[in-house]
Amino acid sequence: MEVRLRRALEATPELLPRGSRVLVAFSGGSDSVALLHLLRALGESWPLTLSAAHFDHGLQPESATQAARAAELCRRAGVPCDVGRANGLAGGHAEWRAARYAFLAEARRRAGADRVALAHQRDDHAETVLLNLLRGPGFRGLAGIPARRGAFVRPLLGFGREELRGYLRAAGREWVKDPANRHPRYRRSRVRYGLLPALADREPSVRRLLAEIGRHALVAEGGLEAGARRRLAAAGYRESAAGAQIARSRLLGYDRAARGRMLRRVARDMGFRVSRRGTRVGASFIDTGESGRGVDIAAGLRVEREFDRIHVRRARQAPSDRELDIDRMRAGRAPVRLGGRAYEVRWGALEGTERWATAFPLNGIRFPIRVRGPEPGDRIRTPAGSRRVAKLLVERRVPASGRAAVPVLVDADRKVLWVAGHSRAAVEPPDPGGAWFAIGVHWIHRALRPAR
């Protein structure tokens, strides 16, 4: 068993590199006890520094006793064990799993470990493939349990449950038996102790066949993911701090299934998981969504269209706008925040560094004047006639996501004098030698940072 494990590590040295500090996720069950002792037995042939961590979910009255027994098993093995306990944990398996992994991540930090070794083995892998098959997933689900995901690794996927227990029995090792694992309320328990044995009666090699399905699905998934990345590159995929954007015209050249996979790939790059429903919603929106519109495809993630670009963005919570009223001619400056962007407005005396600037004859405007974002119904009178500000911004190809950040100057009569960077209103002719009012806008930075 030790020789097989060493050969498996030699074949995939990135799983547990020689000399690594490894935290063993230790439940005290047969699989984790076998993992701990197999890693210890590698000795000088594959040197590792071991510690362990046990998480007590606190869901059964006897769980504290089981945690104490697990810690004692580690002490006998000469391995330090970090024990954590949940308080008031409710929900179901998803919440329990999230709490356990959060504890393991923190225990890894405390231990200074390079890897967290999990004790999933070949039978767990087969069960996962079968469970996912019953849910009807794609190749990603059928691939079962990955050998590595970040710092979390699974060195025992080449071993079966019974051979691991045989290894422990031969060495006289004890392990903790958790009766809750057999409870029929849990779907995995029903598969492990009901469905799989029934299938094995008809086909004794069913576990091996399921594991092979998982391996083939992993290869197929890898090919499809590589194809998605190639298509994204060809579609002008660009990433930024705010998200990603893709050329819609190129996306429409692929079928909806390919677009959905590309969308999921972008979401995973941004740290999100998108459900099948979210994938369908996003892929359909790429087909039919109007420019300036968007849809949510996951909590905190949104797909939007801006002309011929599809944007995938983290949902943002913009700070409140800060408008500005100017009630006198005397020179001044003040901050403004519109649509998540911060500006400094200067008036009366400009410095020449303003991004946008203009001037009006004083007899053509009436104070107080206001700097704000565009509002419904805004119109500006140009030499060519009156125009809707909203239409002007569309014609200037200002993305819908950026229109709220365009500074608009209005006077006391709500007459639009200036759409900064786009159009100045036609005003009354100035008096010969009359005074002028100068105003400029300096873009400080993007006040809104994307959430991470």
GROMACS .gro file of C-alpha atoms in nm, residues 11-252:
model
  242
   11ALA     CA    1   0.347   1.013  -1.108
   12THR     CA    2   0.179   1.340  -0.992
   13PRO     CA    3   0.448   1.518  -0.786
   14GLU     CA    4   0.249   1.843  -0.773
   15LEU     CA    5  -0.013   1.668  -0.556
   16LEU     CA    6   0.212   1.645  -0.248
   17PRO     CA    7   0.560   1.774  -0.334
   18ARG     CA    8   0.849   1.628  -0.134
   19GLY     CA    9   0.914   1.825   0.179
   20SER     CA   10   0.562   1.973   0.192
   21ARG     CA   11   0.389   2.067   0.514
   22VAL     CA   12   0.062   1.872   0.497
   23LEU     CA   13  -0.251   1.916   0.708
   24VAL     CA   14  -0.458   1.594   0.713
   25ALA     CA   15  -0.833   1.647   0.735
   26PHE     CA   16  -0.892   1.390   1.008
   27SER     CA   17  -1.243   1.266   1.085
   28GLY     CA   18  -1.116   0.963   1.274
   29GLY     CA   19  -1.292   0.731   1.028
   30SER     CA   20  -1.112   0.448   0.853
   31ASP     CA   21  -1.022   0.649   0.543
   32SER     CA   22  -0.861   0.941   0.729
   33VAL     CA   23  -0.679   0.708   0.971
   34ALA     CA   24  -0.539   0.513   0.675
   35LEU     CA   25  -0.436   0.837   0.504
   36LEU     CA   26  -0.254   0.961   0.813
   37HIS     CA   27  -0.059   0.636   0.862
   38LEU     CA   28   0.021   0.589   0.494
   39LEU     CA   29   0.167   0.938   0.475
   40ARG     CA   30   0.367   0.875   0.793
   41ALA     CA   31   0.492   0.545   0.653
   42LEU     CA   32   0.642   0.714   0.346
   43GLY     CA   33   0.922   0.836   0.572
   44GLU     CA   34   1.244   0.936   0.400
   45SER     CA   35   1.131   0.806   0.062
   46TRP     CA   36   0.880   1.093   0.040
   47PRO     CA   37   0.941   1.328   0.334
   48LEU     CA   38   0.643   1.530   0.459
   49THR     CA   39   0.573   1.732   0.774
   50LEU     CA   40   0.234   1.623   0.904
   51SER     CA   41  -0.032   1.779   1.122
   52ALA     CA   42  -0.405   1.706   1.145
   53ALA     CA   43  -0.732   1.894   1.190
   54HIS     CA   44  -1.066   1.758   1.311
   55PHE     CA   45  -1.396   1.946   1.274
   56ASP     CA   46  -1.682   1.862   1.510
   57HIS     CA   47  -2.005   1.965   1.337
   58GLY     CA   48  -2.188   1.940   1.671
   59LEU     CA   49  -2.486   1.770   1.511
   60GLN     CA   50  -2.505   1.458   1.732
   61PRO     CA   51  -2.491   1.431   2.112
   62GLU     CA   52  -2.189   1.197   2.088
   63SER     CA   53  -1.991   1.419   1.847
   64ALA     CA   54  -1.774   1.569   2.123
   65THR     CA   55  -1.676   1.217   2.234
   66GLN     CA   56  -1.588   1.125   1.874
   67ALA     CA   57  -1.377   1.441   1.843
   68ALA     CA   58  -1.187   1.347   2.159
   69ARG     CA   59  -1.126   0.996   2.021
   70ALA     CA   60  -1.003   1.139   1.691
   71ALA     CA   61  -0.760   1.367   1.874
   72GLU     CA   62  -0.637   1.068   2.079
   73LEU     CA   63  -0.572   0.866   1.761
   74CYS     CA   64  -0.358   1.153   1.630
   75ARG     CA   65  -0.171   1.177   1.962
   76ARG     CA   66  -0.088   0.805   1.946
   77ALA     CA   67   0.046   0.857   1.595
   78GLY     CA   68   0.262   1.145   1.714
   79VAL     CA   69   0.079   1.399   1.496
   80PRO     CA   70  -0.057   1.728   1.643
   81CYS     CA   71  -0.431   1.774   1.591
   82ASP     CA   72  -0.622   2.104   1.571
   83VAL     CA   73  -0.982   2.045   1.687
   84GLY     CA   74  -1.263   2.285   1.595
   85ARG     CA   75  -1.632   2.277   1.679
   86ALA     CA   76  -1.931   2.441   1.512
   87ASN     CA   77  -2.186   2.632   1.717
   88GLY     CA   78  -2.551   2.619   1.616
   89LEU     CA   79  -2.485   2.472   1.272
   90ALA     CA   80  -2.814   2.404   1.089
   91GLY     CA   81  -2.913   2.360   0.725
   92GLY     CA   82  -2.802   2.057   0.528
   93HIS     CA   83  -2.494   1.900   0.372
   94ALA     CA   84  -2.402   2.212   0.172
   95GLU     CA   85  -2.385   2.427   0.486
   96TRP     CA   86  -2.198   2.158   0.681
   97ARG     CA   87  -1.947   2.123   0.400
   98ALA     CA   88  -1.895   2.499   0.378
   99ALA     CA   89  -1.834   2.522   0.754
  100ARG     CA   90  -1.590   2.229   0.743
  101TYR     CA   91  -1.388   2.370   0.455
  102ALA     CA   92  -1.376   2.714   0.617
  103PHE     CA   93  -1.235   2.553   0.931
  104LEU     CA   94  -0.979   2.354   0.730
  105ALA     CA   95  -0.866   2.666   0.546
  106GLU     CA   96  -0.812   2.847   0.877
  107ALA     CA   97  -0.640   2.542   1.032
  108ARG     CA   98  -0.409   2.528   0.730
  109ARG     CA   99  -0.317   2.893   0.789
  110ARG     CA  100  -0.243   2.827   1.156
  111ALA     CA  101  -0.029   2.524   1.071
  112GLY     CA  102   0.154   2.699   0.787
  113ALA     CA  103   0.070   2.399   0.566
  114ASP     CA  104   0.121   2.386   0.188
  115ARG     CA  105  -0.155   2.130   0.129
  116VAL     CA  106  -0.468   1.996   0.296
  117ALA     CA  107  -0.495   1.621   0.235
  118LEU     CA  108  -0.851   1.484   0.218
  119ALA     CA  109  -0.922   1.113   0.258
  120HIS     CA  110  -1.170   1.060  -0.027
  121GLN     CA  111  -1.104   0.725  -0.195
  122ARG     CA  112  -1.214   0.534  -0.506
  123ASP     CA  113  -1.553   0.427  -0.363
  124ASP     CA  114  -1.634   0.788  -0.269
  125HIS     CA  115  -1.543   0.882  -0.625
  126ALA     CA  116  -1.775   0.614  -0.771
  127GLU     CA  117  -2.058   0.723  -0.540
  128THR     CA  118  -2.014   1.084  -0.647
  129VAL     CA  119  -2.023   0.991  -1.016
  130LEU     CA  120  -2.345   0.792  -0.958
  131LEU     CA  121  -2.505   1.070  -0.751
  132ASN     CA  122  -2.421   1.325  -1.017
  133LEU     CA  123  -2.547   1.091  -1.290
  134LEU     CA  124  -2.883   1.081  -1.113
  135ARG     CA  125  -2.893   1.462  -1.114
  136GLY     CA  126  -2.828   1.476  -1.490
  137PRO     CA  127  -2.511   1.691  -1.505
  138GLY     CA  128  -2.267   1.753  -1.787
  139PHE     CA  129  -1.919   1.608  -1.811
  140ARG     CA  130  -1.799   1.828  -1.524
  141GLY     CA  131  -2.034   1.656  -1.280
  142LEU     CA  132  -1.961   1.311  -1.418
  143ALA     CA  133  -1.590   1.369  -1.362
  144GLY     CA  134  -1.659   1.303  -0.994
  145ILE     CA  135  -1.407   1.408  -0.729
  146PRO     CA  136  -1.097   1.595  -0.854
  147ALA     CA  137  -0.756   1.486  -0.724
  148ARG     CA  138  -0.666   1.848  -0.656
  149ARG     CA  139  -0.847   2.178  -0.621
  150GLY     CA  140  -0.608   2.450  -0.513
  151ALA     CA  141  -0.440   2.353  -0.185
  152PHE     CA  142  -0.689   2.067  -0.123
  153VAL     CA  143  -0.564   1.729  -0.249
  154ARG     CA  144  -0.690   1.371  -0.245
  155PRO     CA  145  -0.404   1.118  -0.256
  156LEU     CA  146  -0.622   0.807  -0.199
  157LEU     CA  147  -0.841   0.808  -0.511
  158GLY     CA  148  -0.657   0.499  -0.636
  159PHE     CA  149  -0.754   0.294  -0.329
  160GLY     CA  150  -1.081   0.124  -0.234
  161ARG     CA  151  -1.252   0.151   0.104
  162GLU     CA  152  -1.218  -0.215   0.193
  163GLU     CA  153  -0.848  -0.238   0.104
  164LEU     CA  154  -0.781   0.065   0.325
  165ARG     CA  155  -0.963  -0.105   0.612
  166GLY     CA  156  -0.768  -0.423   0.545
  167TYR     CA  157  -0.446  -0.221   0.573
  168LEU     CA  158  -0.558  -0.087   0.911
  169ARG     CA  159  -0.665  -0.427   1.041
  170ALA     CA  160  -0.332  -0.582   0.941
  171ALA     CA  161  -0.152  -0.313   1.139
  172GLY     CA  162  -0.391  -0.332   1.435
  173ARG     CA  163  -0.511   0.025   1.388
  174GLU     CA  164  -0.837   0.155   1.535
  175TRP     CA  165  -1.078   0.403   1.382
  176VAL     CA  166  -1.394   0.587   1.486
  177LYS     CA  167  -1.723   0.451   1.354
  178ASP     CA  168  -1.990   0.715   1.293
  179PRO     CA  169  -2.340   0.557   1.287
  180ALA     CA  170  -2.480   0.875   1.129
  181ASN     CA  171  -2.302   0.777   0.806
  182ARG     CA  172  -2.557   0.497   0.759
  183HIS     CA  173  -2.866   0.710   0.823
  184PRO     CA  174  -3.114   0.663   0.532
  185ARG     CA  175  -3.212   1.031   0.540
  186TYR     CA  176  -2.887   1.112   0.360
  187ARG     CA  177  -2.883   1.055  -0.014
  188ARG     CA  178  -2.519   0.940  -0.017
  189SER     CA  179  -2.598   0.683   0.254
  190ARG     CA  180  -2.884   0.546   0.044
  191VAL     CA  181  -2.652   0.518  -0.257
  192ARG     CA  182  -2.363   0.367  -0.055
  193TYR     CA  183  -2.563   0.109   0.140
  194GLY     CA  184  -2.862   0.054  -0.090
  195LEU     CA  185  -2.830   0.138  -0.458
  196LEU     CA  186  -2.461   0.054  -0.516
  197PRO     CA  187  -2.477  -0.289  -0.344
  198ALA     CA  188  -2.792  -0.369  -0.547
  199LEU     CA  189  -2.611  -0.273  -0.868
  200ALA     CA  190  -2.304  -0.470  -0.761
  201ASP     CA  191  -2.519  -0.782  -0.722
  202ARG     CA  192  -2.596  -0.758  -1.096
  203GLU     CA  193  -2.260  -0.621  -1.205
  204PRO     CA  194  -1.975  -0.682  -0.955
  205SER     CA  195  -1.744  -0.437  -1.134
  206VAL     CA  196  -1.989  -0.145  -1.114
  207ARG     CA  197  -1.761   0.064  -0.889
  208ARG     CA  198  -1.470   0.023  -1.127
  209LEU     CA  199  -1.694   0.109  -1.423
  210LEU     CA  200  -1.821   0.424  -1.252
  211ALA     CA  201  -1.465   0.528  -1.173
  212GLU     CA  202  -1.379   0.481  -1.543
  213ILE     CA  203  -1.677   0.693  -1.644
  214GLY     CA  204  -1.538   0.962  -1.416
  215ARG     CA  205  -1.193   0.941  -1.576
  216HIS     CA  206  -1.334   0.958  -1.930
  217ALA     CA  207  -1.562   1.249  -1.833
  218LEU     CA  208  -1.262   1.433  -1.689
  219VAL     CA  209  -1.077   1.397  -2.021
  220ALA     CA  210  -1.384   1.510  -2.217
  221GLU     CA  211  -1.438   1.804  -1.983
  222GLY     CA  212  -1.076   1.909  -2.027
  223GLY     CA  213  -1.117   1.907  -2.406
  224LEU     CA  214  -1.438   2.110  -2.392
  225GLU     CA  215  -1.282   2.363  -2.154
  226ALA     CA  216  -0.981   2.404  -2.382
  227GLY     CA  217  -1.221   2.461  -2.672
  228ALA     CA  218  -1.413   2.721  -2.471
  229ARG     CA  219  -1.092   2.910  -2.400
  230ARG     CA  220  -0.998   2.908  -2.768
  231ARG     CA  221  -1.342   3.039  -2.866
  232LEU     CA  222  -1.324   3.311  -2.601
  233ALA     CA  223  -0.987   3.425  -2.732
  234ALA     CA  224  -1.127   3.435  -3.087
  235ALA     CA  225  -1.427   3.638  -2.960
  236GLY     CA  226  -1.204   3.914  -2.825
  237TYR     CA  227  -1.236   3.809  -2.460
  238ARG     CA  228  -1.086   4.082  -2.241
  239GLU     CA  229  -1.064   4.082  -1.862
  240SER     CA  230  -1.045   4.382  -1.631
  241ALA     CA  231  -1.087   4.458  -1.262
  242ALA     CA  232  -1.458   4.519  -1.322
  243GLY     CA  233  -1.521   4.193  -1.510
  244ALA     CA  234  -1.492   4.075  -1.868
  245GLN     CA  235  -1.621   4.162  -2.213
  246ILE     CA  236  -1.672   3.962  -2.533
  247ALA     CA  237  -1.775   4.052  -2.888
  248ARG     CA  238  -2.143   3.958  -2.921
  249SER     CA  239  -2.124   3.909  -3.298
  250ARG     CA  240  -1.861   3.639  -3.249
  251LEU     CA  241  -2.058   3.471  -2.972
  252LEU     CA  242  -2.362   3.444  -3.198
   0.00000   0.00000   0.00000
